[in-house]
PDB file of C-alpha atoms in Angstrom:
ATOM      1  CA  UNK U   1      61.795  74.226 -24.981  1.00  0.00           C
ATOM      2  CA  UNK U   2      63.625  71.916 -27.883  1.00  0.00           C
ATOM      3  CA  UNK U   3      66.582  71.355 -25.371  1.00  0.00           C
ATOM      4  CA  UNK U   4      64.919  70.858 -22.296  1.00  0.00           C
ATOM      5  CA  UNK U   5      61.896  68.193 -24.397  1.00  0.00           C
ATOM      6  CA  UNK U   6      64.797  66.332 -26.313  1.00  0.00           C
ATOM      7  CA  UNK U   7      67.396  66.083 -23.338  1.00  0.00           C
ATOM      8  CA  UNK U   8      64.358  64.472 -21.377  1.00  0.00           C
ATOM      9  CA  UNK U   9      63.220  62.293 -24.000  1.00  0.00           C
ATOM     10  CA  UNK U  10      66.940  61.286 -24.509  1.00  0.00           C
ATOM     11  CA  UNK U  11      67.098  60.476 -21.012  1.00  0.00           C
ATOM     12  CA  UNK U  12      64.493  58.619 -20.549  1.00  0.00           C
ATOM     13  CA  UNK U  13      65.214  56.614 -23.689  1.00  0.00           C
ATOM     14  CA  UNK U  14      68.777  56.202 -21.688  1.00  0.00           C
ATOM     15  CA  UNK U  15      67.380  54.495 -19.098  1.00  0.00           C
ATOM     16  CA  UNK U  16      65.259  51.939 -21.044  1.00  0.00           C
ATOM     17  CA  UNK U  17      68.475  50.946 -22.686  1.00  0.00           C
ATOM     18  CA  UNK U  18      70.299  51.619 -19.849  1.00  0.00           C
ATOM     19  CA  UNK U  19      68.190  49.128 -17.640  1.00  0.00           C
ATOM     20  CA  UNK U  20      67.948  46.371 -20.597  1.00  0.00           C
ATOM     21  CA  UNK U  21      71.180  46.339 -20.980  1.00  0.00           C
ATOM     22  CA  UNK U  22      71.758  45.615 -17.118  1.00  0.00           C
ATOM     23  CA  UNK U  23      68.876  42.911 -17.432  1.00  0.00           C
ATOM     24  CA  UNK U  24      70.520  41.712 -19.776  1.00  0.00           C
ATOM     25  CA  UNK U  25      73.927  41.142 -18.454  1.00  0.00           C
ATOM     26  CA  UNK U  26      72.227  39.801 -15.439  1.00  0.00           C
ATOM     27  CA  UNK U  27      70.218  36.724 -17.166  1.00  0.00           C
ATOM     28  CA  UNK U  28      73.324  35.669 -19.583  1.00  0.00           C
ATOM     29  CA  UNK U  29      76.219  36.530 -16.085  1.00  0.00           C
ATOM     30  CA  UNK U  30      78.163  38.089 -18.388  1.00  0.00           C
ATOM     31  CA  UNK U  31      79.094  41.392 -17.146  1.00  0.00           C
ATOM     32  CA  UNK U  32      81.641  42.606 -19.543  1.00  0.00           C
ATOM     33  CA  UNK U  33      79.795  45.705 -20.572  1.00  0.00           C
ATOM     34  CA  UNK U  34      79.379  47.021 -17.098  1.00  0.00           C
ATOM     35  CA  UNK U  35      81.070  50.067 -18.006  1.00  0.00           C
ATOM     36  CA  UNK U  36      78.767  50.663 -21.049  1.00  0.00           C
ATOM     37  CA  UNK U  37      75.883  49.847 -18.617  1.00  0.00           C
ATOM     38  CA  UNK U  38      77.225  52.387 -16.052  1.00  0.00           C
ATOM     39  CA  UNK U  39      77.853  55.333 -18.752  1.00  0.00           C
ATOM     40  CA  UNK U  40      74.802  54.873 -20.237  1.00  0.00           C
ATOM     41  CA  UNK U  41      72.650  55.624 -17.491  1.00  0.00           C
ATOM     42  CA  UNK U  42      75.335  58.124 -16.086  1.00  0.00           C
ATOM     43  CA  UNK U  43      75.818  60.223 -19.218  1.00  0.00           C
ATOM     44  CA  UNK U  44      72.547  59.675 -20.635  1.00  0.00           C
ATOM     45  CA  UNK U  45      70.282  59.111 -18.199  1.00  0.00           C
ATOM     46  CA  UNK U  46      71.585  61.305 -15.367  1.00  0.00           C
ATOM     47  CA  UNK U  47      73.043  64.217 -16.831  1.00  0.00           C
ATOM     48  CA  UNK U  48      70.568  64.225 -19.681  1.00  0.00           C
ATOM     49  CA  UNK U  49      67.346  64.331 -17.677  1.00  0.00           C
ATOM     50  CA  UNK U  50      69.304  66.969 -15.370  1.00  0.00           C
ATOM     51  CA  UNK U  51      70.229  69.046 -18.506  1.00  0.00           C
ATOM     52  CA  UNK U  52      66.184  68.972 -19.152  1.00  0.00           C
ATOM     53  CA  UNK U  53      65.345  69.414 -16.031  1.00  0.00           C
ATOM     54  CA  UNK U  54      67.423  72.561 -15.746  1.00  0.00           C
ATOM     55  CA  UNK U  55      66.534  74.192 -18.949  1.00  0.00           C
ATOM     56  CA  UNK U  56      62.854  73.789 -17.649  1.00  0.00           C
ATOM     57  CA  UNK U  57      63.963  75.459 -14.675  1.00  0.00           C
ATOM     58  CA  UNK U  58      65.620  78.226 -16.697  1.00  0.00           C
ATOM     59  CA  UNK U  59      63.929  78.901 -19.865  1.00  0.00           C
ATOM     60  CA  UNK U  60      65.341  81.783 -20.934  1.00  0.00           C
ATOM     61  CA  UNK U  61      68.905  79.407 -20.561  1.00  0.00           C
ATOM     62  CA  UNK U  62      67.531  77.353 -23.307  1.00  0.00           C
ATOM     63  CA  UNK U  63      67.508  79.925 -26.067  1.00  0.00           C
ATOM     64  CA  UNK U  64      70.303  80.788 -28.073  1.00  0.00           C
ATOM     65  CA  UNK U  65      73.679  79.304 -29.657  1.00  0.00           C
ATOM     66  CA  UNK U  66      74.766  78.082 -26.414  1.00  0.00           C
ATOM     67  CA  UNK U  67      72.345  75.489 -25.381  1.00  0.00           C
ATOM     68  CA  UNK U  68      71.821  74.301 -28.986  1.00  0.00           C
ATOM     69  CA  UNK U  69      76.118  73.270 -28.565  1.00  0.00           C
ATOM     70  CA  UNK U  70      75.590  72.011 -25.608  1.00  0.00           C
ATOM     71  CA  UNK U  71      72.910  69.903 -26.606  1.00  0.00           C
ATOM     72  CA  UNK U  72      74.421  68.674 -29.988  1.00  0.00           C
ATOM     73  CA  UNK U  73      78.073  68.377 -28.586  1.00  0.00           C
ATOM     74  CA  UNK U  74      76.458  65.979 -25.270  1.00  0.00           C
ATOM     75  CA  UNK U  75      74.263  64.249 -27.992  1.00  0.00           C
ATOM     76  CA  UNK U  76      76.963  63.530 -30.482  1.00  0.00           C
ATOM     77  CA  UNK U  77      79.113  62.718 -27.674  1.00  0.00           C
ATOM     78  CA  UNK U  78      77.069  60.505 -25.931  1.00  0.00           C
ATOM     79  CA  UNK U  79      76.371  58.397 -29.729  1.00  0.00           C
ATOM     80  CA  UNK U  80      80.209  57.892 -30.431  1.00  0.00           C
ATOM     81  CA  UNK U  81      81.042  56.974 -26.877  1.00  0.00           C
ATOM     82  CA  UNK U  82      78.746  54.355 -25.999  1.00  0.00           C
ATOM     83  CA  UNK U  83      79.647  51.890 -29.398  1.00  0.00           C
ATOM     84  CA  UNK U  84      83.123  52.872 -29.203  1.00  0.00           C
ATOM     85  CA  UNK U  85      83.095  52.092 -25.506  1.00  0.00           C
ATOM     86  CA  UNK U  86      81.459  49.002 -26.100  1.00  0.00           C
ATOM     87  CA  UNK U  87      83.880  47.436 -29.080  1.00  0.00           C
ATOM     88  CA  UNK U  88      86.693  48.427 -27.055  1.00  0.00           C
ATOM     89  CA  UNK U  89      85.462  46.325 -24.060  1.00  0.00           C
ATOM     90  CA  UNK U  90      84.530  43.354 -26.537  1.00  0.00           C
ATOM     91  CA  UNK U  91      88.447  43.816 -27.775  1.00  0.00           C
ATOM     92  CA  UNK U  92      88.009  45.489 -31.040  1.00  0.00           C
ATOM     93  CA  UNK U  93      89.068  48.813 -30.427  1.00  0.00           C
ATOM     94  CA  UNK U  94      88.615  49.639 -34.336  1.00  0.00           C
ATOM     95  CA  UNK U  95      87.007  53.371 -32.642  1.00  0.00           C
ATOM     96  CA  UNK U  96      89.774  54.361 -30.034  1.00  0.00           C
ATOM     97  CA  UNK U  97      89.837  58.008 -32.156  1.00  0.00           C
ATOM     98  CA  UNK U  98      86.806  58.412 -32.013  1.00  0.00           C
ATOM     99  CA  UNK U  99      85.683  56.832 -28.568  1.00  0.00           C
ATOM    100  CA  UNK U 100      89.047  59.811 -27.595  1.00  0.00           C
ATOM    101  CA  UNK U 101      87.143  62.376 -29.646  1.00  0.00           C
ATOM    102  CA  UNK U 102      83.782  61.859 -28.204  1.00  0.00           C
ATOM    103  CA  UNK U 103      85.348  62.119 -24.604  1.00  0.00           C
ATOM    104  CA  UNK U 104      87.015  65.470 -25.470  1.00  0.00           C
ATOM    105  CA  UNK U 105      82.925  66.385 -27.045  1.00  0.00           C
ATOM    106  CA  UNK U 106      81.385  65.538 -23.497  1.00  0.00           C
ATOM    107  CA  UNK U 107      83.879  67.381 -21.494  1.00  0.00           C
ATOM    108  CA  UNK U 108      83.395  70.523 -23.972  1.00  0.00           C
ATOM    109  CA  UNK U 109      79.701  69.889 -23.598  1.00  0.00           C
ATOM    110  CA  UNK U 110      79.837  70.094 -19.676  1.00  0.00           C
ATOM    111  CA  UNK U 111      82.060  73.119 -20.060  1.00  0.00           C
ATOM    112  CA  UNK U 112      79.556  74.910 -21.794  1.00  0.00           C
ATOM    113  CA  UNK U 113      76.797  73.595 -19.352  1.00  0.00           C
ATOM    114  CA  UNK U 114      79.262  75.206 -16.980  1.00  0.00           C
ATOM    115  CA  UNK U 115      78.620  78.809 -18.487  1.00  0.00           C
ATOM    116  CA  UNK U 116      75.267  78.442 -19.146  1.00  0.00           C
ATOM    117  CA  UNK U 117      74.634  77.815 -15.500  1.00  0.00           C
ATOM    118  CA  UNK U 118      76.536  80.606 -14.435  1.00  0.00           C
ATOM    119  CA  UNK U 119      74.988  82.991 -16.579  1.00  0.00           C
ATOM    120  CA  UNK U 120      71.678  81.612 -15.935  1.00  0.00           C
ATOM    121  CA  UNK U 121      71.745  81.963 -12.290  1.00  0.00           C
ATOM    122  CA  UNK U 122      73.659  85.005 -12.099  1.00  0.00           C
ATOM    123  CA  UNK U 123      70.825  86.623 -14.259  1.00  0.00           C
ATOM    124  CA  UNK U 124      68.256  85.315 -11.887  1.00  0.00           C
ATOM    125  CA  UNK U 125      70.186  86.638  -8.768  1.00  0.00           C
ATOM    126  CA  UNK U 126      70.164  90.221 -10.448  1.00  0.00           C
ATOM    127  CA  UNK U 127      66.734  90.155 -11.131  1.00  0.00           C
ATOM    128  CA  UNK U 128      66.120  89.190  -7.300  1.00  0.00           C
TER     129      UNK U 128
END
């Protein structure tokens, strides 16, 4: 159950910032970190509480090696992107290798989610 609490908590910690952020950018019409706004509650908010919401789904997914990369690799991600994201949109790209690096994390991450699925789901269509 760790990855399915902490990818829910995550996400809905996501979309607190997610939504102040948009708030935000709303009362001061200045809408320069749109794409920050947009990846946060895509990346953190969406996937995240889906990654949860499928390791409830699928316990037996949750245990092991597997999830705990996926889980690190999408956190880790996810905490480089979103600064490195955001300096680069306020023109200080000082974190373009590792904004690139965290990119190349997430896709990994969703890679593994991949083959996690698959093997979750082909288990559960033996078993039926």
């Amino acid at each position: 159950m760790f990855v399915s609490n902490n990818f829910l908590r995550l996400g809905g910690l996501s979309a607190l910032v997610g939504m102040s952020l948009g708030v935000w950018m709303a009362a001061n019409q200045d809408f320069v970190l749109r794409p920050v706004h947009a990846h946060v509650n895509l990346l953190g908010f969406a996937s995240m509480m889906l990654f949860g919401l499928f390791y409830r789904a699928f316990p037996a997914a949750g245990r092991g090696w597997l999830p705990m990369a996926h889980f690190f690799l999408s956190v880790i991600g996810f905490l480089i992107l979103m600064p490195s994201l955001t300096l680069m949109l306020l023109g200080k790209p000082l974190f373009m290798p590792g904004m690139i690096a965290s990119e190349i994390m997430l896709v990994a991450s969703m890679a593994l989610f991949v083959v996690i699925i698959f093997k979750a789901t082909m288990a559960k269509d033996e078993s039926a």
